[in-house]
Amino acid sequence: MKSSLLKSISLIALLTTVTPVKAADPVVAEVDGHKFTYSQVMELKDSLPKQYQSAPEDKIFPILVNQIVDTYLIEKAAKKTGLENKEEIKKAIEKAKEGIISQAYLLDKVKDTITDASIKAKYDEVVKSFPKEKEVHLRHILVDNKETAQAIIKALKNGADFKKLAQTKSKDGTAKEGGDLGYFRKSELPKELAEAAFALKLGTYSQEPVKTDFGWHVLMVEDVRDAVPPKFEEIKNELKALMTQEAVVAVVKDLRSQAKISLFDKEGKPLPEKAESAAPAAPATEEKK
């Protein structure tokens, strides 16, 4: 599953590497005389979930156009009601403004410490401490009930091909790839799957269905090898996010050390000094890629 996901991401990245160069910034929508240009529409990509930001432009562009039109119409209708003058709306806007400024401050403070070199150094630490253990290359067939899973096992015993059965019987996204889940260490799998998978010998399949929260699985171990750490590019963004969060916590801790802080309980009574010095975890921040 991991390897197939990475392949999919790589394919999407390849498809979107080359963006057509536009000679101008054409108008791509007009609502009651208000015009929206191509560049305005494409700015909305940053507000999408990350799994959609790298989608091919011909797929994502119509969605963005309709989003900017709908947003404009809603804002226009809202302004006519005078909602922005209500006290609770003003407070909400000010709160959102404070949050944006605070996040921008934190990211600006830590950006110079989160470099490609520092991320690579963090990766080297991860590789150095990477556990020495086995990992298995799994295929599975996922179905809704035990009876169906048992029928699949019976078909396998009668000589049916595992990959073809997965393609026609499995209900999850790996079906088209013959149930390929990729490589996993025991610690990376749900307990039920881990115990069943690591009890199998190379090239064999489970003789009894395995139940998880997702349904009933028939497993096959296609390969066994010494676990290898992920490649740098595969976890670079994950490491960057982790290091950013750690750096933010350090900034907040430093700010607290320079301030005189007095904490009180819900009745207004002073808390012990120990409680005053306990800094809460900083909120997770995410830098746009």
Tab-separated table of C-alpha atoms in Angstrom:
chain	number	residue	atom	x	y	z
A	1	MET	CA	0.000	0.000	0.000
A	2	LYS	CA	2.829	2.401	0.926
A	3	SER	CA	4.794	1.714	-2.222
A	4	SER	CA	1.737	2.019	-4.419
A	5	LEU	CA	0.797	5.293	-2.747
A	6	LEU	CA	4.277	6.651	-3.305
A	7	LYS	CA	4.113	5.554	-6.947
A	8	SER	CA	0.798	7.384	-7.310
A	9	ILE	CA	2.199	10.534	-5.734
A	10	SER	CA	5.239	10.357	-8.005
A	11	LEU	CA	3.022	9.979	-11.063
A	12	ILE	CA	0.900	12.961	-10.065
A	13	ALA	CA	4.039	15.007	-9.462
A	14	LEU	CA	5.334	14.024	-12.896
A	15	LEU	CA	2.094	14.978	-14.573
A	16	THR	CA	2.064	18.390	-12.880
A	17	THR	CA	5.743	19.270	-13.202
A	18	VAL	CA	5.240	21.170	-16.431
A	19	THR	CA	2.574	23.883	-16.206
A	20	PRO	CA	1.519	25.527	-19.467
A	21	VAL	CA	2.935	29.052	-19.722
A	22	LYS	CA	0.189	31.600	-20.262
A	23	ALA	CA	0.966	34.758	-22.200
A	24	ALA	CA	-1.454	36.773	-20.059
A	25	ASP	CA	-3.674	36.438	-17.015
A	26	PRO	CA	-7.029	35.813	-18.691
A	27	VAL	CA	-10.419	36.346	-17.113
A	28	VAL	CA	-11.853	32.917	-16.354
A	29	ALA	CA	-15.083	33.890	-14.597
A	30	GLU	CA	-17.395	36.891	-14.382
A	31	VAL	CA	-20.154	37.277	-11.786
A	32	ASP	CA	-22.480	40.297	-12.025
A	33	GLY	CA	-19.720	42.222	-13.744
A	34	HIS	CA	-16.998	41.216	-11.257
A	35	LYS	CA	-14.123	39.516	-13.055
A	36	PHE	CA	-11.836	36.776	-11.787
A	37	THR	CA	-8.525	35.981	-13.456
A	38	TYR	CA	-6.697	32.700	-13.846
A	39	SER	CA	-4.086	33.637	-11.224
A	40	GLN	CA	-6.774	34.524	-8.669
A	41	VAL	CA	-8.404	31.153	-9.130
A	42	MET	CA	-5.151	29.218	-8.857
A	43	GLU	CA	-4.289	30.955	-5.572
A	44	LEU	CA	-7.095	28.911	-4.027
A	45	LYS	CA	-5.048	25.709	-4.430
A	46	ASP	CA	-3.270	26.477	-1.155
A	47	SER	CA	-6.565	26.193	0.727
A	48	LEU	CA	-7.222	22.659	-0.529
A	49	PRO	CA	-6.256	19.502	1.392
A	50	LYS	CA	-2.696	18.566	0.462
A	51	GLN	CA	-3.720	15.353	-1.288
A	52	TYR	CA	-5.605	17.472	-3.843
A	53	GLN	CA	-3.093	20.281	-4.345
A	54	SER	CA	-0.976	18.204	-6.717
A	55	ALA	CA	-3.893	17.006	-8.815
A	56	PRO	CA	-3.648	17.641	-12.582
A	57	GLU	CA	-4.727	21.179	-13.430
A	58	ASP	CA	-7.439	20.106	-15.866
A	59	LYS	CA	-9.098	18.211	-13.013
A	60	ILE	CA	-8.745	20.809	-10.265
A	61	PHE	CA	-9.298	24.029	-12.248
A	62	PRO	CA	-13.101	23.667	-12.765
A	63	ILE	CA	-13.506	22.972	-9.045
A	64	LEU	CA	-11.528	26.082	-8.122
A	65	VAL	CA	-13.469	28.272	-10.550
A	66	ASN	CA	-16.787	27.215	-9.034
A	67	GLN	CA	-15.386	27.658	-5.535
A	68	ILE	CA	-14.328	31.259	-6.172
A	69	VAL	CA	-17.713	32.044	-7.738
A	70	ASP	CA	-19.645	30.542	-4.802
A	71	THR	CA	-17.426	32.295	-2.244
A	72	TYR	CA	-17.935	35.658	-3.966
A	73	LEU	CA	-21.715	35.222	-4.032
A	74	ILE	CA	-21.822	34.253	-0.349
A	75	GLU	CA	-19.615	37.185	0.686
A	76	LYS	CA	-21.677	39.597	-1.396
A	77	ALA	CA	-24.923	38.365	0.159
A	78	ALA	CA	-23.424	38.445	3.658
A	79	LYS	CA	-22.237	42.062	3.312
A	80	LYS	CA	-25.754	43.166	2.373
A	81	THR	CA	-26.998	41.944	5.760
A	82	GLY	CA	-24.454	44.035	7.685
A	83	LEU	CA	-23.231	41.006	9.616
A	84	GLU	CA	-19.676	42.376	9.771
A	85	ASN	CA	-20.940	45.123	12.093
A	86	LYS	CA	-22.214	42.691	14.733
A	87	GLU	CA	-20.067	42.592	17.845
A	88	GLU	CA	-19.636	38.799	17.880
A	89	ILE	CA	-18.557	38.840	14.222
A	90	LYS	CA	-16.037	41.600	14.908
A	91	LYS	CA	-14.598	39.555	17.779
A	92	ALA	CA	-14.370	36.445	15.599
A	93	ILE	CA	-12.582	38.400	12.856
A	94	GLU	CA	-10.139	39.882	15.355
A	95	LYS	CA	-9.497	36.442	16.861
A	96	ALA	CA	-8.818	34.969	13.429
A	97	LYS	CA	-6.497	37.886	12.659
A	98	GLU	CA	-4.550	37.299	15.886
A	99	GLY	CA	-4.216	33.603	15.073
A	100	ILE	CA	-2.901	34.293	11.558
A	101	ILE	CA	-0.370	36.831	12.849
A	102	SER	CA	0.772	34.503	15.640
A	103	GLN	CA	1.273	31.585	13.277
A	104	ALA	CA	3.132	33.801	10.807
A	105	TYR	CA	5.402	34.995	13.645
A	106	LEU	CA	6.212	31.458	14.777
A	107	LEU	CA	6.922	30.184	11.283
A	108	ASP	CA	9.088	33.218	10.568
A	109	LYS	CA	11.067	32.586	13.764
A	110	VAL	CA	11.830	28.960	12.958
A	111	LYS	CA	12.147	29.027	9.164
A	112	ASP	CA	15.906	29.653	9.156
A	113	THR	CA	16.560	26.628	11.378
A	114	ILE	CA	14.579	24.212	9.221
A	115	THR	CA	16.925	23.905	6.247
A	116	ASP	CA	17.541	21.047	3.838
A	117	ALA	CA	20.801	20.401	5.682
A	118	SER	CA	19.146	20.229	9.102
A	119	ILE	CA	16.394	17.972	7.765
A	120	LYS	CA	19.037	15.683	6.250
A	121	ALA	CA	20.857	15.597	9.598
A	122	LYS	CA	17.600	14.602	11.300
A	123	TYR	CA	17.111	11.900	8.693
A	124	ASP	CA	20.608	10.553	9.382
A	125	GLU	CA	19.673	10.287	13.078
A	126	VAL	CA	16.550	8.344	12.165
A	127	VAL	CA	18.516	5.967	9.926
A	128	LYS	CA	21.160	5.455	12.608
A	129	SER	CA	18.545	4.370	15.150
A	130	PHE	CA	16.425	2.434	12.675
A	131	PRO	CA	15.491	-0.929	14.256
A	132	LYS	CA	17.032	-4.093	12.862
A	133	GLU	CA	14.117	-6.383	12.186
A	134	LYS	CA	12.340	-8.250	9.427
A	135	GLU	CA	9.582	-6.915	7.224
A	136	VAL	CA	7.161	-8.738	4.988
A	137	HIS	CA	5.724	-7.866	1.605
A	138	LEU	CA	2.004	-8.479	1.988
A	139	ARG	CA	-0.896	-9.009	-0.339
A	140	HIS	CA	-4.427	-9.279	0.957
A	141	ILE	CA	-7.999	-9.820	-0.116
A	142	LEU	CA	-10.463	-7.806	1.984
A	143	VAL	CA	-14.122	-8.814	2.146
A	144	ASP	CA	-17.139	-8.035	4.315
A	145	ASN	CA	-17.748	-11.380	6.013
A	146	LYS	CA	-16.040	-14.550	7.203
A	147	GLU	CA	-17.951	-16.844	4.866
A	148	THR	CA	-16.711	-15.021	1.758
A	149	ALA	CA	-13.153	-15.088	3.095
A	150	GLN	CA	-13.406	-18.845	3.709
A	151	ALA	CA	-14.680	-19.367	0.173
A	152	ILE	CA	-11.643	-17.463	-1.140
A	153	ILE	CA	-9.281	-19.643	0.905
A	154	LYS	CA	-10.991	-22.706	-0.513
A	155	ALA	CA	-10.528	-21.365	-4.044
A	156	LEU	CA	-6.825	-20.771	-3.335
A	157	LYS	CA	-6.455	-24.357	-2.142
A	158	ASN	CA	-7.993	-25.462	-5.422
A	159	GLY	CA	-5.323	-23.601	-7.362
A	160	ALA	CA	-6.843	-20.154	-7.889
A	161	ASP	CA	-4.414	-17.258	-8.454
A	162	PHE	CA	-4.209	-14.916	-5.439
A	163	LYS	CA	-3.693	-11.745	-7.479
A	164	LYS	CA	-6.642	-12.464	-9.784
A	165	LEU	CA	-8.907	-13.240	-6.813
A	166	ALA	CA	-7.856	-9.963	-5.185
A	167	GLN	CA	-8.704	-8.058	-8.354
A	168	THR	CA	-12.219	-9.485	-8.493
A	169	LYS	CA	-13.084	-10.029	-4.814
A	170	SER	CA	-11.242	-7.476	-2.672
A	171	LYS	CA	-13.268	-4.420	-1.684
A	172	ASP	CA	-10.463	-1.926	-1.046
A	173	GLY	CA	-8.278	0.247	-3.263
A	174	THR	CA	-5.522	-2.360	-3.591
A	175	ALA	CA	-7.739	-4.702	-5.606
A	176	LYS	CA	-6.570	-3.427	-8.989
A	177	GLU	CA	-2.969	-4.109	-7.926
A	178	GLY	CA	-3.728	-7.659	-6.895
A	179	GLY	CA	-4.088	-6.772	-3.216
A	180	ASP	CA	-0.548	-5.388	-2.933
A	181	LEU	CA	-0.010	-3.719	0.452
A	182	GLY	CA	3.758	-3.285	0.226
A	183	TYR	CA	6.359	-3.925	2.919
A	184	PHE	CA	5.618	-3.708	6.644
A	185	ARG	CA	7.477	-4.266	9.882
A	186	LYS	CA	5.515	-6.053	12.578
A	187	SER	CA	5.154	-2.869	14.616
A	188	GLU	CA	3.546	-1.066	11.683
A	189	LEU	CA	0.590	-3.423	11.365
A	190	PRO	CA	-2.582	-3.755	13.448
A	191	LYS	CA	-2.099	-6.505	16.040
A	192	GLU	CA	-4.364	-9.035	14.296
A	193	LEU	CA	-2.653	-8.613	10.933
A	194	ALA	CA	0.824	-8.556	12.450
A	195	GLU	CA	0.380	-11.845	14.270
A	196	ALA	CA	-1.118	-13.584	11.237
A	197	ALA	CA	1.334	-12.153	8.700
A	198	PHE	CA	4.509	-12.922	10.636
A	199	ALA	CA	3.319	-16.463	11.350
A	200	LEU	CA	3.206	-17.204	7.614
A	201	LYS	CA	6.102	-18.620	5.640
A	202	LEU	CA	7.341	-17.045	2.426
A	203	GLY	CA	4.909	-17.636	-0.448
A	204	THR	CA	2.057	-18.932	1.730
A	205	TYR	CA	-1.391	-17.552	2.465
A	206	SER	CA	-3.506	-17.543	5.631
A	207	GLN	CA	-5.499	-20.716	6.218
A	208	GLU	CA	-8.063	-18.876	8.315
A	209	PRO	CA	-9.620	-15.428	7.711
A	210	VAL	CA	-8.210	-12.578	9.791
A	211	LYS	CA	-10.707	-10.098	11.242
A	212	THR	CA	-9.944	-6.395	11.770
A	213	ASP	CA	-12.040	-3.241	11.997
A	214	PHE	CA	-11.862	-3.031	8.203
A	215	GLY	CA	-13.403	-6.454	7.542
A	216	TRP	CA	-12.086	-9.981	6.901
A	217	HIS	CA	-8.657	-10.468	5.348
A	218	VAL	CA	-6.958	-13.303	3.499
A	219	LEU	CA	-3.203	-12.631	3.612
A	220	MET	CA	-0.281	-13.770	1.526
A	221	VAL	CA	3.419	-13.190	2.246
A	222	GLU	CA	5.169	-12.486	-1.044
A	223	ASP	CA	8.603	-11.626	0.326
A	224	VAL	CA	10.573	-11.383	3.574
A	225	ARG	CA	13.621	-9.159	4.010
A	226	ASP	CA	15.599	-7.156	6.518
A	227	ALA	CA	13.761	-3.908	7.180
A	228	VAL	CA	15.186	-0.936	5.325
A	229	PRO	CA	14.688	2.697	6.367
A	230	PRO	CA	12.562	4.907	4.115
A	231	LYS	CA	14.409	7.026	1.573
A	232	PHE	CA	15.083	10.646	2.471
A	233	GLU	CA	12.673	12.081	-0.092
A	234	GLU	CA	9.891	9.793	1.144
A	235	ILE	CA	9.871	11.281	4.650
A	236	LYS	CA	11.431	14.701	4.080
A	237	ASN	CA	8.139	16.575	4.451
A	238	GLU	CA	7.173	14.544	7.520
A	239	LEU	CA	10.529	15.314	9.146
A	240	LYS	CA	10.196	18.986	8.237
A	241	ALA	CA	6.777	19.168	9.915
A	242	LEU	CA	8.109	17.422	13.028
A	243	MET	CA	11.149	19.701	13.250
A	244	THR	CA	8.970	22.780	12.736
A	245	GLN	CA	6.727	21.751	15.600
A	246	GLU	CA	9.724	21.090	17.854
A	247	ALA	CA	11.192	24.491	16.975
A	248	VAL	CA	7.870	26.207	17.689
A	249	VAL	CA	7.696	24.562	21.116
A	250	ALA	CA	11.206	25.881	21.825
A	251	VAL	CA	10.186	29.421	20.796
A	252	VAL	CA	7.138	29.324	23.076
A	253	LYS	CA	9.238	27.961	25.934
A	254	ASP	CA	11.715	30.831	25.478
A	255	LEU	CA	8.894	33.396	25.457
A	256	ARG	CA	7.547	31.965	28.700
A	257	SER	CA	10.986	32.074	30.328
A	258	GLN	CA	11.199	35.810	29.641
A	259	ALA	CA	7.754	36.616	31.032
A	260	LYS	CA	6.435	36.881	34.587
A	261	ILE	CA	3.557	34.419	34.616
A	262	SER	CA	1.125	33.904	37.479
A	263	LEU	CA	-1.511	31.191	37.172
A	264	PHE	CA	-4.682	30.785	39.204
A	265	ASP	CA	-7.288	28.073	39.564
A	266	LYS	CA	-10.919	28.497	38.527
A	267	GLU	CA	-11.700	30.159	41.861
A	268	GLY	CA	-8.941	32.703	41.440
A	269	LYS	CA	-6.549	31.148	43.952
A	270	PRO	CA	-2.812	31.164	43.053
A	271	LEU	CA	-1.464	27.863	41.773
A	272	PRO	CA	1.788	26.389	43.142
A	273	GLU	CA	4.970	27.622	41.481
A	274	LYS	CA	5.497	24.217	39.844
A	275	ALA	CA	2.197	24.534	37.984
A	276	GLU	CA	3.144	28.057	36.873
A	277	SER	CA	6.345	26.822	35.227
A	278	ALA	CA	4.692	23.998	33.318
A	279	ALA	CA	4.466	25.318	29.781
A	280	PRO	CA	1.634	23.871	27.681
A	281	ALA	CA	2.471	22.292	24.362
A	282	ALA	CA	2.410	24.781	21.538
A	283	PRO	CA	-0.335	24.300	18.966
A	284	ALA	CA	0.760	22.348	15.908
A	285	THR	CA	1.624	24.575	13.021
A	286	GLU	CA	1.872	23.572	9.417
A	287	GLU	CA	3.975	25.318	6.877
A	288	LYS	CA	2.629	25.431	3.364
A	289	LYS	CA	4.667	23.339	1.019
